[in-house]
Amino acid sequence: MKEIILILLLQLIYVPLFTLRTIFLVKNITMLASLIGIVEMLIYVFGLSLVFSGDQGFLAMVVYAVGFGIGIIIGTRIEQKLAIGYIYVMINTQNRNEELIKIIREEGFALTTYVGEGRDSQRYKYEILTNRNREKELFMLVQHYEPTAFIISYEPKSFKGGFLVKRMKQHKKHE
């Protein structure tokens, strides 16, 4: 029974590490991904050897698979808490909202505004590039000051230069 519990615990460590390593690779944080990969493989080999060498057979395999599934959930939650990287947020409103613009800037977000042509009227577009860990905060601000706004966010693969990048680096130093 101790081996079964150990197999489960190893999976609950291994799979979140696997998830984080994959995310770090996608975000081009290769040194950290490499270090995590070393630990991950040690745990993987040890866990798999327990599955194949134990007397439990089928039970060990089921626990290994269940641990894998639970580990994915844990790894995803850890990554969401870390919120590594940046997001690009585009807000679209029917009217220019000076109060929203002011509060977003006061909260330390770099904001660029545009006027566009919608189907029935002018539209106002606000662009923000910020740390991913501030996404919920930004969405709550917009929801409070412009409840009918259309908001979309995504993670940019790469970016270079500009006021936004300088501003983010300055804000990061003050945290």
mmCIF file with all atom_site columns, C-alpha atoms in Angstrom:
data_model
loop_
_atom_site.group_PDB
_atom_site.id
_atom_site.type_symbol
_atom_site.label_atom_id
_atom_site.label_alt_id
_atom_site.label_comp_id
_atom_site.label_asym_id
_atom_site.label_entity_id
_atom_site.label_seq_id
_atom_site.pdbx_PDB_ins_code
_atom_site.Cartn_x
_atom_site.Cartn_y
_atom_site.Cartn_z
_atom_site.occupancy
_atom_site.B_iso_or_equiv
_atom_site.pdbx_formal_charge
_atom_site.auth_seq_id
_atom_site.auth_comp_id
_atom_site.auth_asym_id
_atom_site.auth_atom_id
_atom_site.pdbx_PDB_model_num
ATOM 1   C CA . MET A 1 1   ? 0.000   0.000  0.000   1.00 0.00 ? 1   MET A CA 1
ATOM 2   C CA . LYS A 1 2   ? 2.914   2.364  0.705   1.00 0.00 ? 2   LYS A CA 1
ATOM 3   C CA . GLU A 1 3   ? 4.075   1.947  -2.895  1.00 0.00 ? 3   GLU A CA 1
ATOM 4   C CA . ILE A 1 4   ? 0.609   2.862  -4.219  1.00 0.00 ? 4   ILE A CA 1
ATOM 5   C CA . ILE A 1 5   ? 0.561   6.068  -2.145  1.00 0.00 ? 5   ILE A CA 1
ATOM 6   C CA . LEU A 1 6   ? 4.126   6.853  -3.237  1.00 0.00 ? 6   LEU A CA 1
ATOM 7   C CA . ILE A 1 7   ? 3.169   6.372  -6.905  1.00 0.00 ? 7   ILE A CA 1
ATOM 8   C CA . LEU A 1 8   ? 0.274   8.806  -6.463  1.00 0.00 ? 8   LEU A CA 1
ATOM 9   C CA . LEU A 1 9   ? 2.461   11.376 -4.687  1.00 0.00 ? 9   LEU A CA 1
ATOM 10  C CA . LEU A 1 10  ? 5.158   11.113 -7.353  1.00 0.00 ? 10  LEU A CA 1
ATOM 11  C CA . GLN A 1 11  ? 2.585   11.749 -10.083 1.00 0.00 ? 11  GLN A CA 1
ATOM 12  C CA . LEU A 1 12  ? 1.239   14.730 -8.147  1.00 0.00 ? 12  LEU A CA 1
ATOM 13  C CA . ILE A 1 13  ? 4.750   16.194 -8.213  1.00 0.00 ? 13  ILE A CA 1
ATOM 14  C CA . TYR A 1 14  ? 5.838   14.981 -11.663 1.00 0.00 ? 14  TYR A CA 1
ATOM 15  C CA . VAL A 1 15  ? 2.862   16.142 -13.739 1.00 0.00 ? 15  VAL A CA 1
ATOM 16  C CA . PRO A 1 16  ? 2.728   19.731 -12.410 1.00 0.00 ? 16  PRO A CA 1
ATOM 17  C CA . LEU A 1 17  ? 6.470   19.961 -13.098 1.00 0.00 ? 17  LEU A CA 1
ATOM 18  C CA . PHE A 1 18  ? 5.817   18.626 -16.608 1.00 0.00 ? 18  PHE A CA 1
ATOM 19  C CA . THR A 1 19  ? 3.093   21.246 -17.098 1.00 0.00 ? 19  THR A CA 1
ATOM 20  C CA . LEU A 1 20  ? 5.301   24.088 -15.869 1.00 0.00 ? 20  LEU A CA 1
ATOM 21  C CA . ARG A 1 21  ? 8.266   22.925 -17.962 1.00 0.00 ? 21  ARG A CA 1
ATOM 22  C CA . THR A 1 22  ? 6.110   22.900 -21.079 1.00 0.00 ? 22  THR A CA 1
ATOM 23  C CA . ILE A 1 23  ? 4.813   26.396 -20.357 1.00 0.00 ? 23  ILE A CA 1
ATOM 24  C CA . PHE A 1 24  ? 8.325   27.705 -19.679 1.00 0.00 ? 24  PHE A CA 1
ATOM 25  C CA . LEU A 1 25  ? 9.472   26.250 -23.004 1.00 0.00 ? 25  LEU A CA 1
ATOM 26  C CA . VAL A 1 26  ? 6.609   27.936 -24.847 1.00 0.00 ? 26  VAL A CA 1
ATOM 27  C CA . LYS A 1 27  ? 7.519   31.227 -23.157 1.00 0.00 ? 27  LYS A CA 1
ATOM 28  C CA . ASN A 1 28  ? 11.187  30.724 -24.067 1.00 0.00 ? 28  ASN A CA 1
ATOM 29  C CA . ILE A 1 29  ? 12.401  30.427 -20.460 1.00 0.00 ? 29  ILE A CA 1
ATOM 30  C CA . THR A 1 30  ? 14.720  27.585 -21.418 1.00 0.00 ? 30  THR A CA 1
ATOM 31  C CA . MET A 1 31  ? 17.167  27.477 -18.496 1.00 0.00 ? 31  MET A CA 1
ATOM 32  C CA . LEU A 1 32  ? 14.407  27.063 -15.923 1.00 0.00 ? 32  LEU A CA 1
ATOM 33  C CA . ALA A 1 33  ? 12.643  24.564 -18.191 1.00 0.00 ? 33  ALA A CA 1
ATOM 34  C CA . SER A 1 34  ? 15.863  22.564 -18.436 1.00 0.00 ? 34  SER A CA 1
ATOM 35  C CA . LEU A 1 35  ? 16.360  22.443 -14.664 1.00 0.00 ? 35  LEU A CA 1
ATOM 36  C CA . ILE A 1 36  ? 12.754  21.416 -14.111 1.00 0.00 ? 36  ILE A CA 1
ATOM 37  C CA . GLY A 1 37  ? 13.208  18.758 -16.821 1.00 0.00 ? 37  GLY A CA 1
ATOM 38  C CA . ILE A 1 38  ? 16.068  17.136 -14.912 1.00 0.00 ? 38  ILE A CA 1
ATOM 39  C CA . VAL A 1 39  ? 14.022  16.859 -11.714 1.00 0.00 ? 39  VAL A CA 1
ATOM 40  C CA . GLU A 1 40  ? 10.978  15.785 -13.710 1.00 0.00 ? 40  GLU A CA 1
ATOM 41  C CA . MET A 1 41  ? 12.818  12.897 -15.377 1.00 0.00 ? 41  MET A CA 1
ATOM 42  C CA . LEU A 1 42  ? 14.249  11.637 -12.082 1.00 0.00 ? 42  LEU A CA 1
ATOM 43  C CA . ILE A 1 43  ? 10.741  11.510 -10.616 1.00 0.00 ? 43  ILE A CA 1
ATOM 44  C CA . TYR A 1 44  ? 9.330   9.955  -13.805 1.00 0.00 ? 44  TYR A CA 1
ATOM 45  C CA . VAL A 1 45  ? 11.876  7.118  -13.940 1.00 0.00 ? 45  VAL A CA 1
ATOM 46  C CA . PHE A 1 46  ? 11.535  6.393  -10.242 1.00 0.00 ? 46  PHE A CA 1
ATOM 47  C CA . GLY A 1 47  ? 7.717   6.403  -10.388 1.00 0.00 ? 47  GLY A CA 1
ATOM 48  C CA . LEU A 1 48  ? 7.570   4.234  -13.478 1.00 0.00 ? 48  LEU A CA 1
ATOM 49  C CA . SER A 1 49  ? 9.992   1.741  -11.928 1.00 0.00 ? 49  SER A CA 1
ATOM 50  C CA . LEU A 1 50  ? 7.642   1.450  -8.931  1.00 0.00 ? 50  LEU A CA 1
ATOM 51  C CA . VAL A 1 51  ? 4.700   0.749  -11.240 1.00 0.00 ? 51  VAL A CA 1
ATOM 52  C CA . PHE A 1 52  ? 6.513   -2.012 -13.126 1.00 0.00 ? 52  PHE A CA 1
ATOM 53  C CA . SER A 1 53  ? 8.345   -3.594 -10.201 1.00 0.00 ? 53  SER A CA 1
ATOM 54  C CA . GLY A 1 54  ? 5.531   -3.722 -7.640  1.00 0.00 ? 54  GLY A CA 1
ATOM 55  C CA . ASP A 1 55  ? 3.167   -6.586 -6.939  1.00 0.00 ? 55  ASP A CA 1
ATOM 56  C CA . GLN A 1 56  ? 0.096   -4.393 -7.384  1.00 0.00 ? 56  GLN A CA 1
ATOM 57  C CA . GLY A 1 57  ? 0.104   -4.485 -11.217 1.00 0.00 ? 57  GLY A CA 1
ATOM 58  C CA . PHE A 1 58  ? -3.254  -3.147 -12.398 1.00 0.00 ? 58  PHE A CA 1
ATOM 59  C CA . LEU A 1 59  ? -3.905  -1.060 -9.264  1.00 0.00 ? 59  LEU A CA 1
ATOM 60  C CA . ALA A 1 60  ? -0.507  0.635  -9.603  1.00 0.00 ? 60  ALA A CA 1
ATOM 61  C CA . MET A 1 61  ? -1.260  1.505  -13.238 1.00 0.00 ? 61  MET A CA 1
ATOM 62  C CA . VAL A 1 62  ? -4.680  2.944  -12.351 1.00 0.00 ? 62  VAL A CA 1
ATOM 63  C CA . VAL A 1 63  ? -3.210  5.034  -9.523  1.00 0.00 ? 63  VAL A CA 1
ATOM 64  C CA . TYR A 1 64  ? -0.466  6.207  -11.888 1.00 0.00 ? 64  TYR A CA 1
ATOM 65  C CA . ALA A 1 65  ? -3.068  7.309  -14.451 1.00 0.00 ? 65  ALA A CA 1
ATOM 66  C CA . VAL A 1 66  ? -5.326  8.966  -11.846 1.00 0.00 ? 66  VAL A CA 1
ATOM 67  C CA . GLY A 1 67  ? -2.295  10.778 -10.411 1.00 0.00 ? 67  GLY A CA 1
ATOM 68  C CA . PHE A 1 68  ? -1.484  11.999 -13.909 1.00 0.00 ? 68  PHE A CA 1
ATOM 69  C CA . GLY A 1 69  ? -4.984  13.457 -14.358 1.00 0.00 ? 69  GLY A CA 1
ATOM 70  C CA . ILE A 1 70  ? -5.012  15.144 -10.956 1.00 0.00 ? 70  ILE A CA 1
ATOM 71  C CA . GLY A 1 71  ? -1.467  16.407 -11.585 1.00 0.00 ? 71  GLY A CA 1
ATOM 72  C CA . ILE A 1 72  ? -2.631  18.191 -14.734 1.00 0.00 ? 72  ILE A CA 1
ATOM 73  C CA . ILE A 1 73  ? -5.246  20.070 -12.716 1.00 0.00 ? 73  ILE A CA 1
ATOM 74  C CA . ILE A 1 74  ? -2.675  20.989 -10.048 1.00 0.00 ? 74  ILE A CA 1
ATOM 75  C CA . GLY A 1 75  ? -0.099  22.073 -12.650 1.00 0.00 ? 75  GLY A CA 1
ATOM 76  C CA . THR A 1 76  ? -2.625  24.247 -14.448 1.00 0.00 ? 76  THR A CA 1
ATOM 77  C CA . ARG A 1 77  ? -3.689  25.925 -11.202 1.00 0.00 ? 77  ARG A CA 1
ATOM 78  C CA . ILE A 1 78  ? -0.062  26.606 -10.251 1.00 0.00 ? 78  ILE A CA 1
ATOM 79  C CA . GLU A 1 79  ? 0.582   28.167 -13.662 1.00 0.00 ? 79  GLU A CA 1
ATOM 80  C CA . GLN A 1 80  ? -2.528  30.326 -13.378 1.00 0.00 ? 80  GLN A CA 1
ATOM 81  C CA . LYS A 1 81  ? -1.343  31.597 -9.986  1.00 0.00 ? 81  LYS A CA 1
ATOM 82  C CA . LEU A 1 82  ? 2.140   32.351 -11.352 1.00 0.00 ? 82  LEU A CA 1
ATOM 83  C CA . ALA A 1 83  ? 0.627   34.081 -14.430 1.00 0.00 ? 83  ALA A CA 1
ATOM 84  C CA . ILE A 1 84  ? 3.957   34.269 -16.212 1.00 0.00 ? 84  ILE A CA 1
ATOM 85  C CA . GLY A 1 85  ? 4.251   36.525 -19.235 1.00 0.00 ? 85  GLY A CA 1
ATOM 86  C CA . TYR A 1 86  ? 2.270   39.351 -20.748 1.00 0.00 ? 86  TYR A CA 1
ATOM 87  C CA . ILE A 1 87  ? -1.161  39.910 -22.217 1.00 0.00 ? 87  ILE A CA 1
ATOM 88  C CA . TYR A 1 88  ? -2.439  42.279 -24.850 1.00 0.00 ? 88  TYR A CA 1
ATOM 89  C CA . VAL A 1 89  ? -5.906  43.608 -24.029 1.00 0.00 ? 89  VAL A CA 1
ATOM 90  C CA . MET A 1 90  ? -8.151  45.348 -26.520 1.00 0.00 ? 90  MET A CA 1
ATOM 91  C CA . ILE A 1 91  ? -11.220 47.150 -25.181 1.00 0.00 ? 91  ILE A CA 1
ATOM 92  C CA . ASN A 1 92  ? -13.931 48.387 -27.526 1.00 0.00 ? 92  ASN A CA 1
ATOM 93  C CA . THR A 1 93  ? -16.586 50.902 -26.391 1.00 0.00 ? 93  THR A CA 1
ATOM 94  C CA . GLN A 1 94  ? -19.381 52.869 -28.052 1.00 0.00 ? 94  GLN A CA 1
ATOM 95  C CA . ASN A 1 95  ? -18.397 56.135 -26.360 1.00 0.00 ? 95  ASN A CA 1
ATOM 96  C CA . ARG A 1 96  ? -15.060 57.594 -25.343 1.00 0.00 ? 96  ARG A CA 1
ATOM 97  C CA . ASN A 1 97  ? -14.855 57.027 -21.599 1.00 0.00 ? 97  ASN A CA 1
ATOM 98  C CA . GLU A 1 98  ? -12.481 59.624 -20.116 1.00 0.00 ? 98  GLU A CA 1
ATOM 99  C CA . GLU A 1 99  ? -12.988 58.292 -16.604 1.00 0.00 ? 99  GLU A CA 1
ATOM 100 C CA . LEU A 1 100 ? -11.986 54.778 -17.717 1.00 0.00 ? 100 LEU A CA 1
ATOM 101 C CA . ILE A 1 101 ? -8.926  56.106 -19.536 1.00 0.00 ? 101 ILE A CA 1
ATOM 102 C CA . LYS A 1 102 ? -7.866  58.131 -16.502 1.00 0.00 ? 102 LYS A CA 1
ATOM 103 C CA . ILE A 1 103 ? -8.301  55.312 -13.973 1.00 0.00 ? 103 ILE A CA 1
ATOM 104 C CA . ILE A 1 104 ? -6.530  52.739 -16.157 1.00 0.00 ? 104 ILE A CA 1
ATOM 105 C CA . ARG A 1 105 ? -3.527  55.042 -16.479 1.00 0.00 ? 105 ARG A CA 1
ATOM 106 C CA . GLU A 1 106 ? -3.600  55.925 -12.766 1.00 0.00 ? 106 GLU A CA 1
ATOM 107 C CA . GLU A 1 107 ? -3.446  52.213 -11.970 1.00 0.00 ? 107 GLU A CA 1
ATOM 108 C CA . GLY A 1 108 ? -0.177  51.987 -13.910 1.00 0.00 ? 108 GLY A CA 1
ATOM 109 C CA . PHE A 1 109 ? -1.367  50.505 -17.184 1.00 0.00 ? 109 PHE A CA 1
ATOM 110 C CA . ALA A 1 110 ? 0.018   51.941 -20.413 1.00 0.00 ? 110 ALA A CA 1
ATOM 111 C CA . LEU A 1 111 ? -2.940  52.703 -22.673 1.00 0.00 ? 111 LEU A CA 1
ATOM 112 C CA . THR A 1 112 ? -3.262  53.743 -26.301 1.00 0.00 ? 112 THR A CA 1
ATOM 113 C CA . THR A 1 113 ? -6.611  54.891 -27.690 1.00 0.00 ? 113 THR A CA 1
ATOM 114 C CA . TYR A 1 114 ? -8.022  54.854 -31.230 1.00 0.00 ? 114 TYR A CA 1
ATOM 115 C CA . VAL A 1 115 ? -11.197 55.977 -32.926 1.00 0.00 ? 115 VAL A CA 1
ATOM 116 C CA . GLY A 1 116 ? -12.667 53.541 -35.415 1.00 0.00 ? 116 GLY A CA 1
ATOM 117 C CA . GLU A 1 117 ? -15.690 53.159 -37.602 1.00 0.00 ? 117 GLU A CA 1
ATOM 118 C CA . GLY A 1 118 ? -18.242 50.582 -36.466 1.00 0.00 ? 118 GLY A CA 1
ATOM 119 C CA . ARG A 1 119 ? -21.304 49.385 -38.332 1.00 0.00 ? 119 ARG A CA 1
ATOM 120 C CA . ASP A 1 120 ? -23.627 52.014 -36.872 1.00 0.00 ? 120 ASP A CA 1
ATOM 121 C CA . SER A 1 121 ? -21.325 54.578 -35.271 1.00 0.00 ? 121 SER A CA 1
ATOM 122 C CA . GLN A 1 122 ? -17.835 55.471 -34.219 1.00 0.00 ? 122 GLN A CA 1
ATOM 123 C CA . ARG A 1 123 ? -16.167 53.012 -31.853 1.00 0.00 ? 123 ARG A CA 1
ATOM 124 C CA . TYR A 1 124 ? -13.391 53.633 -29.363 1.00 0.00 ? 124 TYR A CA 1
ATOM 125 C CA . LYS A 1 125 ? -10.581 51.162 -29.003 1.00 0.00 ? 125 LYS A CA 1
ATOM 126 C CA . TYR A 1 126 ? -8.156  50.985 -26.100 1.00 0.00 ? 126 TYR A CA 1
ATOM 127 C CA . GLU A 1 127 ? -4.989  48.874 -26.299 1.00 0.00 ? 127 GLU A CA 1
ATOM 128 C CA . ILE A 1 128 ? -3.064  47.734 -23.254 1.00 0.00 ? 128 ILE A CA 1
ATOM 129 C CA . LEU A 1 129 ? 0.004   45.515 -22.929 1.00 0.00 ? 129 LEU A CA 1
ATOM 130 C CA . THR A 1 130 ? 0.556   44.395 -19.343 1.00 0.00 ? 130 THR A CA 1
ATOM 131 C CA . ASN A 1 131 ? 1.777   41.604 -17.100 1.00 0.00 ? 131 ASN A CA 1
ATOM 132 C CA . ARG A 1 132 ? -0.503  38.599 -17.198 1.00 0.00 ? 132 ARG A CA 1
ATOM 133 C CA . ASN A 1 133 ? -0.888  38.626 -13.434 1.00 0.00 ? 133 ASN A CA 1
ATOM 134 C CA . ARG A 1 134 ? -2.799  41.932 -13.738 1.00 0.00 ? 134 ARG A CA 1
ATOM 135 C CA . GLU A 1 135 ? -5.414  40.673 -16.212 1.00 0.00 ? 135 GLU A CA 1
ATOM 136 C CA . LYS A 1 136 ? -8.220  40.167 -13.664 1.00 0.00 ? 136 LYS A CA 1
ATOM 137 C CA . GLU A 1 137 ? -7.518  43.564 -12.103 1.00 0.00 ? 137 GLU A CA 1
ATOM 138 C CA . LEU A 1 138 ? -7.765  45.245 -15.514 1.00 0.00 ? 138 LEU A CA 1
ATOM 139 C CA . PHE A 1 139 ? -10.968 43.379 -16.434 1.00 0.00 ? 139 PHE A CA 1
ATOM 140 C CA . MET A 1 140 ? -12.561 44.426 -13.120 1.00 0.00 ? 140 MET A CA 1
ATOM 141 C CA . LEU A 1 141 ? -11.653 48.085 -13.724 1.00 0.00 ? 141 LEU A CA 1
ATOM 142 C CA . VAL A 1 142 ? -13.185 48.016 -17.186 1.00 0.00 ? 142 VAL A CA 1
ATOM 143 C CA . GLN A 1 143 ? -16.274 46.176 -15.951 1.00 0.00 ? 143 GLN A CA 1
ATOM 144 C CA . HIS A 1 144 ? -16.773 48.783 -13.225 1.00 0.00 ? 144 HIS A CA 1
ATOM 145 C CA . TYR A 1 145 ? -16.368 51.878 -15.436 1.00 0.00 ? 145 TYR A CA 1
ATOM 146 C CA . GLU A 1 146 ? -17.676 50.506 -18.751 1.00 0.00 ? 146 GLU A CA 1
ATOM 147 C CA . PRO A 1 147 ? -19.918 47.455 -18.145 1.00 0.00 ? 147 PRO A CA 1
ATOM 148 C CA . THR A 1 148 ? -20.942 47.110 -21.816 1.00 0.00 ? 148 THR A CA 1
ATOM 149 C CA . ALA A 1 149 ? -17.377 47.153 -23.179 1.00 0.00 ? 149 ALA A CA 1
ATOM 150 C CA . PHE A 1 150 ? -16.182 44.389 -25.460 1.00 0.00 ? 150 PHE A CA 1
ATOM 151 C CA . ILE A 1 151 ? -12.866 43.079 -24.097 1.00 0.00 ? 151 ILE A CA 1
ATOM 152 C CA . ILE A 1 152 ? -10.493 40.608 -25.645 1.00 0.00 ? 152 ILE A CA 1
ATOM 153 C CA . SER A 1 153 ? -7.102  39.519 -24.407 1.00 0.00 ? 153 SER A CA 1
ATOM 154 C CA . TYR A 1 154 ? -4.409  37.217 -25.649 1.00 0.00 ? 154 TYR A CA 1
ATOM 155 C CA . GLU A 1 155 ? -0.768  36.469 -25.052 1.00 0.00 ? 155 GLU A CA 1
ATOM 156 C CA . PRO A 1 156 ? 1.584   38.019 -27.578 1.00 0.00 ? 156 PRO A CA 1
ATOM 157 C CA . LYS A 1 157 ? 4.379   35.736 -28.726 1.00 0.00 ? 157 LYS A CA 1
ATOM 158 C CA . SER A 1 158 ? 6.946   38.517 -28.921 1.00 0.00 ? 158 SER A CA 1
ATOM 159 C CA . PHE A 1 159 ? 7.271   42.275 -28.897 1.00 0.00 ? 159 PHE A CA 1
ATOM 160 C CA . LYS A 1 160 ? 10.092  44.795 -28.923 1.00 0.00 ? 160 LYS A CA 1
ATOM 161 C CA . GLY A 1 161 ? 10.579  48.445 -28.015 1.00 0.00 ? 161 GLY A CA 1
ATOM 162 C CA . GLY A 1 162 ? 8.070   51.194 -27.518 1.00 0.00 ? 162 GLY A CA 1
ATOM 163 C CA . PHE A 1 163 ? 6.689   53.099 -24.588 1.00 0.00 ? 163 PHE A CA 1
ATOM 164 C CA . LEU A 1 164 ? 4.696   50.126 -23.315 1.00 0.00 ? 164 LEU A CA 1
ATOM 165 C CA . VAL A 1 165 ? 7.763   47.955 -22.814 1.00 0.00 ? 165 VAL A CA 1
ATOM 166 C CA . LYS A 1 166 ? 9.620   50.761 -20.979 1.00 0.00 ? 166 LYS A CA 1
ATOM 167 C CA . ARG A 1 167 ? 6.582   51.390 -18.774 1.00 0.00 ? 167 ARG A CA 1
ATOM 168 C CA . MET A 1 168 ? 6.221   47.711 -17.880 1.00 0.00 ? 168 MET A CA 1
ATOM 169 C CA . LYS A 1 169 ? 9.896   47.478 -16.922 1.00 0.00 ? 169 LYS A CA 1
ATOM 170 C CA . GLN A 1 170 ? 9.576   50.583 -14.718 1.00 0.00 ? 170 GLN A CA 1
ATOM 171 C CA . HIS A 1 171 ? 6.421   49.249 -13.049 1.00 0.00 ? 171 HIS A CA 1
ATOM 172 C CA . LYS A 1 172 ? 8.138   45.905 -12.442 1.00 0.00 ? 172 LYS A CA 1
ATOM 173 C CA . LYS A 1 173 ? 11.043  47.639 -10.632 1.00 0.00 ? 173 LYS A CA 1
ATOM 174 C CA . HIS A 1 174 ? 8.633   49.401 -8.266  1.00 0.00 ? 174 HIS A CA 1
ATOM 175 C CA . GLU A 1 175 ? 6.798   46.211 -7.250  1.00 0.00 ? 175 GLU A CA 1
#
